[in-house]
Structures are given as structure tokens and as C-alpha cells.
mmCIF file of C-alpha atoms and ligand atoms in Angstrom:
data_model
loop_
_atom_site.group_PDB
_atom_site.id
_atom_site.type_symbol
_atom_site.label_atom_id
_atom_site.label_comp_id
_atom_site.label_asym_id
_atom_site.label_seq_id
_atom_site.Cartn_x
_atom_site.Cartn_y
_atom_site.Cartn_z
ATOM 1 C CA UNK A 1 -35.756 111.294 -37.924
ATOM 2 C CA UNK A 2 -35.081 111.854 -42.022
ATOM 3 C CA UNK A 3 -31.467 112.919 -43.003
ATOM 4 C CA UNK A 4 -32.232 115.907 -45.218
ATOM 5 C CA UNK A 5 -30.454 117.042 -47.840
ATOM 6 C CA UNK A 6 -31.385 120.261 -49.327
ATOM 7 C CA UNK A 7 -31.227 121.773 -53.014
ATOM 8 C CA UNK A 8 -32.375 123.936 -55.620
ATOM 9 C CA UNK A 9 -36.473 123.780 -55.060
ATOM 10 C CA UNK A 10 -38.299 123.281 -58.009
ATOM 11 C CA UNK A 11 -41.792 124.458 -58.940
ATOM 12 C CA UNK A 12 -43.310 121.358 -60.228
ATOM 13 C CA UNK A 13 -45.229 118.690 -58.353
ATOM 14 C CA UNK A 14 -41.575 116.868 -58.013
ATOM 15 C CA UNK A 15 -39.987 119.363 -56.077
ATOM 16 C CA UNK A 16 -39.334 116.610 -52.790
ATOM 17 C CA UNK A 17 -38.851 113.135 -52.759
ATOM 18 C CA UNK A 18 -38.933 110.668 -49.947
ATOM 19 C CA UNK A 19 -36.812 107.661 -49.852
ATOM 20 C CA UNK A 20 -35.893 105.168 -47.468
ATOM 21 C CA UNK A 21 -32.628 103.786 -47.221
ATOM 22 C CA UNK A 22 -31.596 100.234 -47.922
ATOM 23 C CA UNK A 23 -31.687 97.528 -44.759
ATOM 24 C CA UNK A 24 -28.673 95.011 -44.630
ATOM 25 C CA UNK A 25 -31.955 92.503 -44.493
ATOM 26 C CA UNK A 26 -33.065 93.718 -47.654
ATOM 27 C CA UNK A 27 -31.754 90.339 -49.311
ATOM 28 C CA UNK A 28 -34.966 88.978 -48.046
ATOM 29 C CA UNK A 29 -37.104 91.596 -49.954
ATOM 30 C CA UNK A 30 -40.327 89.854 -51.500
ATOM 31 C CA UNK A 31 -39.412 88.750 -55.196
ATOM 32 C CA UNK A 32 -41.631 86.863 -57.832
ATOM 33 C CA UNK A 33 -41.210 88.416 -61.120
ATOM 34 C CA UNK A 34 -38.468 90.697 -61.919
ATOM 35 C CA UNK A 35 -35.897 89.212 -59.442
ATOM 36 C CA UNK A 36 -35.081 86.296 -56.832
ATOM 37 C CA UNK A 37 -33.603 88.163 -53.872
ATOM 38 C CA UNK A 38 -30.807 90.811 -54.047
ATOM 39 C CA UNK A 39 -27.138 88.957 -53.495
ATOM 40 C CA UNK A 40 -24.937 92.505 -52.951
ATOM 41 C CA UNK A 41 -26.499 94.298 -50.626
ATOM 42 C CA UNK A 42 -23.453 96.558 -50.519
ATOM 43 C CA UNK A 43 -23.999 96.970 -54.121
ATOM 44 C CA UNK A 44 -27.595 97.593 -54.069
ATOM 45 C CA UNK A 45 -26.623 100.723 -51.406
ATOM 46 C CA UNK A 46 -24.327 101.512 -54.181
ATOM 47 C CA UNK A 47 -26.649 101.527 -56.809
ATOM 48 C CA UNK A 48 -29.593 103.210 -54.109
ATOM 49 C CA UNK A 49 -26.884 106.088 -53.689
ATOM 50 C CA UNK A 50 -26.648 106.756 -57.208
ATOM 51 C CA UNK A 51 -30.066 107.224 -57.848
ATOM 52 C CA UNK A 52 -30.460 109.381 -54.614
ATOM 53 C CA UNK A 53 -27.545 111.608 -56.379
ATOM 54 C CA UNK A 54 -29.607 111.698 -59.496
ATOM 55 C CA UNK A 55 -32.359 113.582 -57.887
ATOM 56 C CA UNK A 56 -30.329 115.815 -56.051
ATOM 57 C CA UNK A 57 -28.751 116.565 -59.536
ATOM 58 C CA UNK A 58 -32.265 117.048 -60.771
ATOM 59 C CA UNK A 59 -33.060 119.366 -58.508
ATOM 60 C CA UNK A 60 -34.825 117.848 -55.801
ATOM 61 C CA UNK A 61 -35.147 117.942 -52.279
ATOM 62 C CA UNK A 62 -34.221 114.045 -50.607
ATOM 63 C CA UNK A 63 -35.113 113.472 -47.549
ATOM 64 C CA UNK A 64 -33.813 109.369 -46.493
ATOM 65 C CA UNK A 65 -35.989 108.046 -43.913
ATOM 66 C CA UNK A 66 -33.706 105.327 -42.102
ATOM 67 C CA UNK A 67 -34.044 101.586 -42.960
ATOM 68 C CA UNK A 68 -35.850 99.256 -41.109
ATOM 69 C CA UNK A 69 -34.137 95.904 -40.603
ATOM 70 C CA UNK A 70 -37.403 94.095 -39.462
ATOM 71 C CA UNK A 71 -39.029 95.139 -43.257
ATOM 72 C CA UNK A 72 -36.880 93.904 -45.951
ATOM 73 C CA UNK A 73 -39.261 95.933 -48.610
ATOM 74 C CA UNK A 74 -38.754 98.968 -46.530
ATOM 75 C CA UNK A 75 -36.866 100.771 -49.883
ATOM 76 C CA UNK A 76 -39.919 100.825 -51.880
ATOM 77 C CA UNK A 77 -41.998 103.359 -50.030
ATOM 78 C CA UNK A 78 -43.931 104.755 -53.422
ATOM 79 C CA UNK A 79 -46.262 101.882 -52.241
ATOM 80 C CA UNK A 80 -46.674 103.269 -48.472
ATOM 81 C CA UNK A 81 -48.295 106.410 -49.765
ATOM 82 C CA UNK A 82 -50.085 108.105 -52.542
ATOM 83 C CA UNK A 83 -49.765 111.794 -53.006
ATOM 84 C CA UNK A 84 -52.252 113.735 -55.673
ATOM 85 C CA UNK A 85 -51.842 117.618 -55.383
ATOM 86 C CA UNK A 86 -50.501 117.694 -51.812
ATOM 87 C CA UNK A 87 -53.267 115.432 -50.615
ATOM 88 C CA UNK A 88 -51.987 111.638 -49.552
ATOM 89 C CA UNK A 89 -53.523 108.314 -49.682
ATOM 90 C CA UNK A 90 -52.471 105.764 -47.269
ATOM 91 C CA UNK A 91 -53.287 102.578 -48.716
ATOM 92 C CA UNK A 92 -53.406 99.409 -46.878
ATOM 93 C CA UNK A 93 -50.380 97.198 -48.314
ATOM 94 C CA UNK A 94 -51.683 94.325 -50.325
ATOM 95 C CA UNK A 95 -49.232 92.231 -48.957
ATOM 96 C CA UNK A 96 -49.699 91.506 -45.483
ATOM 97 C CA UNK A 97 -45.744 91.329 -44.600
ATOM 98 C CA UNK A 98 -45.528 95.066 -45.980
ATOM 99 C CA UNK A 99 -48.201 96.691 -43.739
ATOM 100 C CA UNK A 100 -45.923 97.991 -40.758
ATOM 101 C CA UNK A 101 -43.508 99.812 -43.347
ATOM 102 C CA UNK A 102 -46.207 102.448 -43.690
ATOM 103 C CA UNK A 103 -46.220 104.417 -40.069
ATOM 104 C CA UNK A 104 -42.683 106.778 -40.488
ATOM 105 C CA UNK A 105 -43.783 107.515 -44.111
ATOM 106 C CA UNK A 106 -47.437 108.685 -42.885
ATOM 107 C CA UNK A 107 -45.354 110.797 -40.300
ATOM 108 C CA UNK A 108 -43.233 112.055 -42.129
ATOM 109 C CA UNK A 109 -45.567 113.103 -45.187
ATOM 110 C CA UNK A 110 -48.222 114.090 -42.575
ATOM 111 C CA UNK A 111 -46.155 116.647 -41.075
ATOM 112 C CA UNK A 112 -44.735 118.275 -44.174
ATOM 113 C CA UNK A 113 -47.965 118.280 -46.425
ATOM 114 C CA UNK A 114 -49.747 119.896 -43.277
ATOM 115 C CA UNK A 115 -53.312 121.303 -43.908
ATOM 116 C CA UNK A 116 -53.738 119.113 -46.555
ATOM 117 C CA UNK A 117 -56.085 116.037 -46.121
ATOM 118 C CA UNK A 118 -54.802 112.821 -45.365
ATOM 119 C CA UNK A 119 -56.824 109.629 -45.965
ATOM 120 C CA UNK A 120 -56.579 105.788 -44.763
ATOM 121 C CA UNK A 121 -57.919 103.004 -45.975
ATOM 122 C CA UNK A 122 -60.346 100.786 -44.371
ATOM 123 C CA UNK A 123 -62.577 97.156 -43.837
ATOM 124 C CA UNK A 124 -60.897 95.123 -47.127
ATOM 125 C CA UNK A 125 -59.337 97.988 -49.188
ATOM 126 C CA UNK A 126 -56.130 97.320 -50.016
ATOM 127 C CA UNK A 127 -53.830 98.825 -52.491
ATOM 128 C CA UNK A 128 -50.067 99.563 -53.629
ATOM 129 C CA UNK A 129 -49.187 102.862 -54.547
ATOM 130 C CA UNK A 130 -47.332 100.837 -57.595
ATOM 131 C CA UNK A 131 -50.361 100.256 -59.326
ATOM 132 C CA UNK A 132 -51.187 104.341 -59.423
ATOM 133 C CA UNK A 133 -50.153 106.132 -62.834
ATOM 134 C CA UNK A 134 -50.888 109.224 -63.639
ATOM 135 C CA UNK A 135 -51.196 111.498 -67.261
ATOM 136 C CA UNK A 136 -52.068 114.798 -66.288
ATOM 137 C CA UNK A 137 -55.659 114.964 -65.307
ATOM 138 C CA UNK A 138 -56.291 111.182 -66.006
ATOM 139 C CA UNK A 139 -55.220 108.542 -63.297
ATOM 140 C CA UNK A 140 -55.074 104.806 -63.730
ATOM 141 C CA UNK A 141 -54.840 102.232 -61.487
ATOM 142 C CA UNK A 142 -54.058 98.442 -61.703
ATOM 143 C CA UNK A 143 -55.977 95.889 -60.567
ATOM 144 C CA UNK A 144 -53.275 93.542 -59.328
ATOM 145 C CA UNK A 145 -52.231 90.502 -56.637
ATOM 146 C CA UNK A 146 -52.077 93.880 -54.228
ATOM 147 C CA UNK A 147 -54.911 96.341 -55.470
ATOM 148 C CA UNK A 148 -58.270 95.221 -54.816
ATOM 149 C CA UNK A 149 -61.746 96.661 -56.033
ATOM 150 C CA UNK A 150 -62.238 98.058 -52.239
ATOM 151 C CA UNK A 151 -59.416 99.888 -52.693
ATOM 152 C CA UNK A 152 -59.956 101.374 -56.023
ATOM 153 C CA UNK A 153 -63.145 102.908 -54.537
ATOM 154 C CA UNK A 154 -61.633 104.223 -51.861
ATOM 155 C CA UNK A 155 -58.710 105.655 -54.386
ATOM 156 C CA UNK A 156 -62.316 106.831 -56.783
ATOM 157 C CA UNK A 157 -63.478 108.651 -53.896
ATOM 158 C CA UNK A 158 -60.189 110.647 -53.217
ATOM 159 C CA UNK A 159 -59.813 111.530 -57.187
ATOM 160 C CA UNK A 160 -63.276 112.945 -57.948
ATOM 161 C CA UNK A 161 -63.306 115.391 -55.132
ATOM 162 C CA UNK A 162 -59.924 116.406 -56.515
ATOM 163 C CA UNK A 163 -61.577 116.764 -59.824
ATOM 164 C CA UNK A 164 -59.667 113.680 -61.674
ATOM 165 C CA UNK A 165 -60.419 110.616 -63.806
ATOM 166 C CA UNK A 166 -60.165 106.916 -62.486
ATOM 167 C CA UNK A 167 -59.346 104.390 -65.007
ATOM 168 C CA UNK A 168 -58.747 100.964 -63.760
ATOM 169 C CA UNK A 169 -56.237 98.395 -66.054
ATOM 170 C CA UNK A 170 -56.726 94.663 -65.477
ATOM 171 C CA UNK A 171 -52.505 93.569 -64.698
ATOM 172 C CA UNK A 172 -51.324 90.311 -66.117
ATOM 173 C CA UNK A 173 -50.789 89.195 -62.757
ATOM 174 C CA UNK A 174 -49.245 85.639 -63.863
ATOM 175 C CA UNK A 175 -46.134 88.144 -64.737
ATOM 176 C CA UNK A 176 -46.254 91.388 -63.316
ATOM 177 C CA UNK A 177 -46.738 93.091 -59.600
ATOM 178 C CA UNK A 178 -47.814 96.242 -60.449
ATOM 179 C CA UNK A 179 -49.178 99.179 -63.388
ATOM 180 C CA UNK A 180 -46.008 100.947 -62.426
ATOM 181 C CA UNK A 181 -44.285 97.666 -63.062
ATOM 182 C CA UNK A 182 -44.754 97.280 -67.028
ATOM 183 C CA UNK A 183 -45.362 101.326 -67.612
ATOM 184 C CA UNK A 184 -44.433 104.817 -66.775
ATOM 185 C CA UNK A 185 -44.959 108.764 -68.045
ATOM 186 C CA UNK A 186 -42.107 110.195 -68.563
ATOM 187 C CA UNK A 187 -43.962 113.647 -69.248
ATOM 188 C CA UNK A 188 -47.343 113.842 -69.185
ATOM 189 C CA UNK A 189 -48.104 113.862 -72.810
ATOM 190 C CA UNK A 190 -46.180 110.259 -73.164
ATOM 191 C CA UNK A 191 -46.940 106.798 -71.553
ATOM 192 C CA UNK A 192 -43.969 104.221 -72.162
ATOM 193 C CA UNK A 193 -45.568 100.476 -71.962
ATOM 194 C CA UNK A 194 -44.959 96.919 -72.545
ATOM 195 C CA UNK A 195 -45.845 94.610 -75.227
ATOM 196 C CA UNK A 196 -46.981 91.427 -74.078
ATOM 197 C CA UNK A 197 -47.953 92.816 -70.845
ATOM 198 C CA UNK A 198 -50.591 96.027 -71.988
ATOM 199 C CA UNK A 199 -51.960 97.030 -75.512
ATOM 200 C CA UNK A 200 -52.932 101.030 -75.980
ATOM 201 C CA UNK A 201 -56.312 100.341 -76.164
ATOM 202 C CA UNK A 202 -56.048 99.187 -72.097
ATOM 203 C CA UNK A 203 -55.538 102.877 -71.635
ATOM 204 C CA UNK A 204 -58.641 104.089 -73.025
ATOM 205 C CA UNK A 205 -58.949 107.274 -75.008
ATOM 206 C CA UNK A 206 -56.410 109.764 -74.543
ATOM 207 C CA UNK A 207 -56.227 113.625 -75.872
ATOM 208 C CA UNK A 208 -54.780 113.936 -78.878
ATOM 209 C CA UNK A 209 -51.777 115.287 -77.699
ATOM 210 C CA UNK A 210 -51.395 112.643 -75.343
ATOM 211 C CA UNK A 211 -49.650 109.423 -77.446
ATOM 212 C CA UNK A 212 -49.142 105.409 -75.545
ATOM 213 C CA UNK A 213 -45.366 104.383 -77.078
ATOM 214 C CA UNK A 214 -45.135 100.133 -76.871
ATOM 215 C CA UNK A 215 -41.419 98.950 -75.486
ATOM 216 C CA UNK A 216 -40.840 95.244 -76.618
ATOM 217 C CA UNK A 217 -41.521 92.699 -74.303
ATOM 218 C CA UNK A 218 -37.842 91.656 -73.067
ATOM 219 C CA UNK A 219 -37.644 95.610 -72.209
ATOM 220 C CA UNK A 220 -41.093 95.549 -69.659
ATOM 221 C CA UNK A 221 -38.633 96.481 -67.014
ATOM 222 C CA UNK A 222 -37.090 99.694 -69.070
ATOM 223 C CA UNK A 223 -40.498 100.644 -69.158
ATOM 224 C CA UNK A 224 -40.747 102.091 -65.575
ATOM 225 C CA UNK A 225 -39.076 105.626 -65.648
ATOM 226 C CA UNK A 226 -39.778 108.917 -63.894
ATOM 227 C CA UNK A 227 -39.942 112.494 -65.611
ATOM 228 C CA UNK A 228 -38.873 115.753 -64.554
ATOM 229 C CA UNK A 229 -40.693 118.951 -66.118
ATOM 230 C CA UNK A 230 -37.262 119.886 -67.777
ATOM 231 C CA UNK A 231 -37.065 116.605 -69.986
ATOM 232 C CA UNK A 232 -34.793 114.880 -67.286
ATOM 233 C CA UNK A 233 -35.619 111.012 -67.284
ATOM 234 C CA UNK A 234 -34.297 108.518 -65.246
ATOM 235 C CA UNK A 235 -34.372 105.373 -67.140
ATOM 236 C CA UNK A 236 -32.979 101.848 -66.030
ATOM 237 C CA UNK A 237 -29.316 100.484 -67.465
ATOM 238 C CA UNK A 238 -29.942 98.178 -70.397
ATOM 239 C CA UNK A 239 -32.804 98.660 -71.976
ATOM 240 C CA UNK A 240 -31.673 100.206 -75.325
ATOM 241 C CA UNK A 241 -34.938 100.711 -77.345
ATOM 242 C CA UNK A 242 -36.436 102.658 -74.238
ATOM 243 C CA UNK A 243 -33.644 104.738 -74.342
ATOM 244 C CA UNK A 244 -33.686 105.378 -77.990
ATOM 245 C CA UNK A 245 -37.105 106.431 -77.802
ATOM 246 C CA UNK A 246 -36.836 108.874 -75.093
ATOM 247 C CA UNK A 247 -34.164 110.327 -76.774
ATOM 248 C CA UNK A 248 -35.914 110.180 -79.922
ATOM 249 C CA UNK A 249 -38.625 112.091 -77.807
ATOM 250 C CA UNK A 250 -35.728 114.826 -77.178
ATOM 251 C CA UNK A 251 -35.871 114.019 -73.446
ATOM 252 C CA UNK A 252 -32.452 113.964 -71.543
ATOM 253 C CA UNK A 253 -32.115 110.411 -69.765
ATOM 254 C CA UNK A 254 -30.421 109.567 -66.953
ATOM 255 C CA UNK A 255 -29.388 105.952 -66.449
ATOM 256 C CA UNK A 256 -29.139 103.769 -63.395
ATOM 257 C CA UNK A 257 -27.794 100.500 -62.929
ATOM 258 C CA UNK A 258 -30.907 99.004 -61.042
ATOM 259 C CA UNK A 259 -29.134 95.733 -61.188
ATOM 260 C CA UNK A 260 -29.430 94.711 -57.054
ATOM 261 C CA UNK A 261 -32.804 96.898 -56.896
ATOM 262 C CA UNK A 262 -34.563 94.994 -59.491
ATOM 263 C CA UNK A 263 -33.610 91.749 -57.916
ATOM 264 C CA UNK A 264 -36.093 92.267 -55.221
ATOM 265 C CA UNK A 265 -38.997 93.410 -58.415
ATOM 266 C CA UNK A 266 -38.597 97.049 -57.545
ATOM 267 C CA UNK A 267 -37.852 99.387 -60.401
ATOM 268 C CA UNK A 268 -37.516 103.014 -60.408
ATOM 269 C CA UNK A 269 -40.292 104.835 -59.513
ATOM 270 C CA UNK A 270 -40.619 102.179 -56.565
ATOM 271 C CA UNK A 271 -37.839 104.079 -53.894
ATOM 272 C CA UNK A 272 -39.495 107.628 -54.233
ATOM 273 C CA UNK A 273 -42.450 109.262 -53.329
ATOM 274 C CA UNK A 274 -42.412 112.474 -54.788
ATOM 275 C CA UNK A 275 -44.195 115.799 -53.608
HETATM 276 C C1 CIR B 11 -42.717 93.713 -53.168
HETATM 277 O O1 CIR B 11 -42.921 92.619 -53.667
HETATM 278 O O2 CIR B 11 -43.586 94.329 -52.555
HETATM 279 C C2 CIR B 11 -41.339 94.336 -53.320
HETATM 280 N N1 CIR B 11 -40.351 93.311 -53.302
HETATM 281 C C3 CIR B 11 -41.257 95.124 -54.601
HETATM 282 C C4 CIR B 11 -42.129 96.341 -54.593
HETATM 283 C C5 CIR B 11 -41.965 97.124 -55.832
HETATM 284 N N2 CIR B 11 -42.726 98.314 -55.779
HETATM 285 C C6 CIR B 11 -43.323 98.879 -56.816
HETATM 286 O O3 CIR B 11 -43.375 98.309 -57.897
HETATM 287 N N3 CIR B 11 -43.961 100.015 -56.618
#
């Protein structure tokens, strides 16, 4: 099924990712905020192959699941499948035309998270694994066109056995998909968010060595990165005060041109599940 490709393991809870790779249909991928359809599909392989490189220079384990031509959304599995300490979450899709993405990624992480538990979603939950952020101990979740209050339950219900917060973040949903969408951790000590789009206070209380960093407004996309344990960040091309401030931070980023991916409103964290 996945083309593997192995390297050095890692420790941390991103030791594996799981992608999906990019479908010659994926001009047609859903797009209402950050984009209007891909136009260089051969590009946006390009720029999928360069980020796939990234985490194999990070480190990680990549395993590609192939693309499916019938889903044009396919790439953006983190919303297929929610994994919290080896345990997964499979959501229902809040958009309809996104549901049948979801079997070869429940497969796949069924098999290799073995003798872990493994729970669906049911009746009117729905939910996008976009809208999940986490900070250490303390998850959040947006409530979004795709994550509905069913579905936060059902995500509630999964957390507290696991010992973890819930905190649930109203999303501007006139301009943004998902949580994951206008913010990211890029350690767990840091959340990077967007003016315009969240305030600190929409976080609630954090500890104090925990700090909520506002990005300007015309940088809500630089806002979505993804953090290795060794102060590796991937960060999107183009978004220079996000940058500054990671380095600032004395992380090490990585940029991608997300040009073609953001197109179709997926940023970075969107083409990985990570395990
Ligand atoms: C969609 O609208 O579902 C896709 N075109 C974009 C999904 C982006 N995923 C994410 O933010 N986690």
C-alpha cells in the first residue's frame, strides 16, 4: 500500500508521519479562504516533495499513502485522523465531499498504532482534525464550518480518559477553515497566532512558562508551522515577521514554498499526521 521511506527514528511523539501524495485532480481541491484552486499541479508535487524531504531531513519516518484521483483534498490527511499518545480519533469530515478520504488512513494508522484504541465518530459528530491544537497537556479545539459541538464531545470524551484538557475556541468562520488555520506550536511552551483572527485571551490561562506570540494579520497563513523537539520548524515562504520571531525564539526554521498547497487553503501542518 504506503511507499515507505525509512530514517533515523526519533524519540518524540513525531517520530512518523503519514502523508498522502498529490492527485493530478487536486486542482479541484475545496478552496474558500486562503486560495481559489491550485493552477500547477506539477508544481504543487514539487513543492509536496520538498516538504516530504524536509521531514526526512528532520528525522522522520514518511510513509506516502497513494493519491486518490476521485478526492481532490486527499493531501490533507491531518483532518482524516487525530492521534493523542498513540491513541487515534477518526472524526467524521465536516465536509461531506471529504468523508471517503478517511478509510486507507484508518488502515493504515490502525495497523501500525496496534493495541492502542481507536475511536469513530458517530449520529451528528463531525470534526476536522485541523481544528485540534495541542500545548503539552492542554488541547484546544475550534469550533468551525467543520467541527461541531457533537464532535467536540466526542473529542472531550477521548481527552479526559487520556488525562488532558479540552478548550474549545470560537473560529472566525467568515475568514478562516480551521484553529490550525490561523495558529500553530512550534514547541510546546509557544503558540504562534493571528491578529485579527484570535486574541490571547481566546486561549485561556496558560502556565507561566507557556507564552501566546500575535503574527500580524496579512501573516495568518505564516502562522501555521510544525515543531520538532530539536528546535527544527517548518515555517511557510514569505511570511517574514513569523520567521523573525522563531528565530528570535532561537528555533532553526525550515522554509517551504507552500505556494500551489495553499491555493487549495491547506497549510503546513495540513499534509501530515504525525505519530
Ligand atoms: C478543505 O477545504 O477541506 C481543503 N481544501 C483544505 C483542508 C486544509 N486542512 C487543514 O487545514 N487541516
Amino acid at each position: 500500500m504506503g511507499r515507505s521511506i525509512m530514517a533515523t527514528v526519533r524519540t518524540d511523539q513525531k517520530q512518523r508521519a503519514l502523508m498522502r501524495a498529490v492527485p493530478n485532480s487536486f486542482s479541484r481541491a475545496l478552496a474558500s479562504y486562503f486560495g481559489s484552486g491550485p493552477t500547477d499541479i506539477p508544481l504543487a508535487k514539487k513543492q509536496h516533495a520538498a516538504y516530504v524531504q524536509s521531514l526526512l531531513d528532520c528525522g522522520l519516518e514518511v510513509t506516502i499513502l497513494p493519491a486518490d484521483e476521485r478526492h481532490p483534498d486527499c493531501i490533507f490527511v491531518e483532518d482524516q485522523a487525530i492521534v493523542i499518545d498513540g491513541h487515534v480519533l477518526l472524526p467524521v469530515p465536516g465536509h461531506p465531499s471529504r468523508v471517503a478520504e478517511q478509510p486507507p488512513i484508518a488502515d493504515f494508522l490502525s495497523r501500525q498504532l496496534n493495541g492502542f484504541q481507536v475511536c469513530g465518530m458517530f449520529g451528528e459528530a463531525r470534526m476536522d482534525g485541523g481544528d485540534i491544537l495541542r500545548l503539552g497537556d492542554i488541547f484546544f479545539v475550534g469550533r468551525s464550518q467543520r467541527t461541531n459541538e457533537q464532535g467536540i464531545e466526542t473529542l472531550r470524551d477521548l481527552l479526559s480518559h487520556l488525562g488532558h484538557e479540552l478548550r474549545i475556541i470560537d473560529i472566525p468562520t467568515d475568514k478562516a477553515l480551521h484553529l490550525t488555520s490561523i495558529s500553530s506550536t512550534p514547541t510546546d511552551k509557544i503558540i504562534l497566532a493571528a491578529e485579527g483572527y484570535l486574541t490571547p485571551e481566546d486561549f485561556g490561562e496558560l502556565p507561566d512558562d507557556c507564552e501566546v506570540i500575535m503574527m500580524p494579520e496579512e501573516e495568518v497563513y505564516g502562522c501555521n508551522t510544525i515543531g520538532f523537539e530539536n528546535g527544527n520548524v517548518l515555517v511557510a515562504k514569505g511570511y517574514p515577521t513569523v520567521l523573525e520571531t522563531l528565530k528570535q525564539k532561537g528555533l532553526k526554521p525550515i522554509v517551504l514554498d507552500m505556494d500551489q498547497i495553499r491555493e487549495g487553503d491547506g497549510s503546513i501542518t495540513c499534509c501530515s499526521i504525525f505519530f
